[in-house]
Amino acid sequence: MHSRLFQSLTIGSHEMRNRLIFGSHTTNLAHQNVLSQRHADYYAARAEGGAGMIVLEEHIVHPSDLPYEYALLGYLSATQATITNIAQRIHAHDALAIVQLTHNGQQSTSDHHQHEMWAPSPVPDVSSREVPKEMELADIRAVVAGFAQVAHTVAQAGADGVELQISDRSLLRQFLSPLTNQRGDNYGGSLENRLRIVYETLEAVKAALGSTSILGIRFCADELAPWAGLTPEQSLEIAKLLTATKQVDYMTITMGSILSTHMFPFQASMHVAPGYAVHLTQSIKAAVTIPVFAAGRIMNATQAEHILAEEQADGIEMIRPLIADANLPRLSQLGIDERVRPCIACNQGCQVRSTMNVTIGCNVNPNVLTAQPLPITTRPTRGSQKVCIVGGGPAGMEAARVAASRGRQVLLYERENALGGTVALAARGPGRGELQLITDYLQAELEQLGVEVHTGVEITAAQLLEQRPYAVIIATGAQTGTGLLPIPGHDLPHVTDIRHVLRGELPAGQRVIIIDETASHGVASALEMVASAGKSVEVVTEDYYVGRDLVATHDIVLFMQRALALNIAFTPHTSVVRIESGQVIVSDRFAEGERAILADSVVLGTYERPAQDLYMVLKGRLPRVLRAGDCVTPRRIEHAIQEGHQAGSQV
């Protein structure tokens, strides 16, 4: 079924068992800035799951760069032993172990080491606004030597090679690009000069590695800044020049730079088309003779197989799909793709390069660190212990899946006519359809495991007490309504909430005010749905800007573009005093006085409350009563699935 994807591929003097690459990304799993045992488990799980190549998290090559607190500092003396440990774990499963080497340049930060940043030119980073120091010749020589030093360490450690970062957040890309390189010396100006540090780094790294190690590059082929940045045409010429050196064994092709970080392969959200950068890979593959890998929203084996069949790439990088399910390669090779837990490109859990320093996670996978057994292919023998689960959202479905896989007799009750809960509702938002993938997957797993599902049934406490089950898991979600601090007038007839909008119940009248208390994706979806229906929409928020929650998931740029195209009016740093018939009374947080905004309808995007009444009634009246998800307190899919998994494991 996926014949091309699981063919071997020669890279330099090495053989990769298939065409799937688990690409480099931030994990925050480091211990004292070197690879940890958690790293070892994490990467070994993907090797055991069938990936042909594992590219380890970026290793920083020089002390002038410390982009995040738990960054891996390749120049530390402990680095070699930690790479050896992980390379052995990866090799035990017949996969290649590659170490990415980088310097973040202007896209680093001075916050952690309290020293200036280094860059080709004093061009401030768009995100931090921090102005870097223009590198002197001695600085350039020191960084090139740093690349060589860490490459030598990698070779001594027994890994199969290195990957140079010339994309995403990369000093080498910043030297290549006229967008960030405004030098007047031999390292700036002409393409020959801008390539100079890359040539010097390739030569130094190749000499340090030796002839048998792989030297790959991750290369940005379009900075999406055609007025000054690297364009596809320029990058095609650069790719030819780099491969002509005979020092490069493979290339992974990406897009995006300082002005378009939301288009980096590991960050592109579900609002970006799958395989959005493949056209760049195809162009470069046609012009060079080394293997060229595609990256960027390639979400499953079927899509990967199609790209290979069309000869658009020689290999496929997947990161988030293999975080969601490390067994994706094995399951796809067995021809049971439907058993793969799908990535929904929500960017919640996996995006950890921030000031919060959380470790890598996944909204749909409650355990990303260790290898998981392949899913059960035959229904387990049912025991006599009956488990009743109330609520068919992600928490209830995951609890049912886990409990049934452990041999429990599981009955799932959902008051709506279909499973999915809030996630299924959120999936109705514009461009949010991929959220449905996880609920579809869980529903299919319940059918596979023989869970007895009752939809359209609102089971009562009395009925559950009468059944006397072995255990009850309450996953009844959250309820809308007044919010945490009810707004006067919230119960007027022309006031509704975002759940009704997501169900397709558009508010009446032409002038619609949406009150945004949560800065959530749900509010953003409601805004687009109402505005797309031709209504005049204004969003009022106490935040300094609309869509705060969309920043962390890299959705904010594309949302702003869509919202402006729909003429949605933004009213930030504004409090709602009360809702009246035909108007909303507001006040600016930083000014005195009130004013009225005319409104035919008002939509509440306010905080929700846990629907916990059933749990409170049953608590203490049955021997085992657990709860999971939003009925504990409303949060994200990640918490619902994680708590559902834990509850299912406890019964």
PDB file of N, CA, C and O in Angstrom, residues 22 304 340 429 565 594 626:
ATOM      1  N   PHE A  22      12.138  11.541  11.365  1.00  0.00           N
ATOM      2  CA  PHE A  22      11.624  12.267  12.522  1.00  0.00           C
ATOM      3  C   PHE A  22      12.523  13.465  12.718  1.00  0.00           C
ATOM      4  O   PHE A  22      13.660  13.351  13.155  1.00  0.00           O
ATOM      5  N   ALA A 304       2.263  11.101   2.334  1.00  0.00           N
ATOM      6  CA  ALA A 304       3.689  10.909   2.081  1.00  0.00           C
ATOM      7  C   ALA A 304       3.917  10.041   0.852  1.00  0.00           C
ATOM      8  O   ALA A 304       4.766  10.344   0.002  1.00  0.00           O
ATOM      9  N   VAL A 340      -3.806   4.579  13.448  1.00  0.00           N
ATOM     10  CA  VAL A 340      -2.842   5.607  13.850  1.00  0.00           C
ATOM     11  C   VAL A 340      -3.580   6.733  14.558  1.00  0.00           C
ATOM     12  O   VAL A 340      -4.548   7.283  14.034  1.00  0.00           O
ATOM     13  N   GLY A 429     -15.743  25.122  13.255  1.00  0.00           N
ATOM     14  CA  GLY A 429     -15.219  26.448  12.962  1.00  0.00           C
ATOM     15  C   GLY A 429     -14.454  26.461  11.653  1.00  0.00           C
ATOM     16  O   GLY A 429     -13.923  25.435  11.207  1.00  0.00           O
ATOM     17  N   ALA A 565      -9.872  40.884   6.315  1.00  0.00           N
ATOM     18  CA  ALA A 565     -10.574  40.709   5.033  1.00  0.00           C
ATOM     19  C   ALA A 565     -12.086  40.676   5.219  1.00  0.00           C
ATOM     20  O   ALA A 565     -12.840  41.046   4.313  1.00  0.00           O
ATOM     21  N   GLU A 594     -18.275  56.010  30.162  1.00  0.00           N
ATOM     22  CA  GLU A 594     -18.884  54.890  29.452  1.00  0.00           C
ATOM     23  C   GLU A 594     -19.368  55.355  28.087  1.00  0.00           C
ATOM     24  O   GLU A 594     -19.586  56.542  27.854  1.00  0.00           O
ATOM     25  N   LEU A 626     -15.119   8.346  39.469  1.00  0.00           N
ATOM     26  CA  LEU A 626     -14.029   9.198  39.002  1.00  0.00           C
ATOM     27  C   LEU A 626     -14.593  10.252  38.053  1.00  0.00           C
ATOM     28  O   LEU A 626     -15.694  10.099  37.522  1.00  0.00           O
TER      29      LEU A 626
END
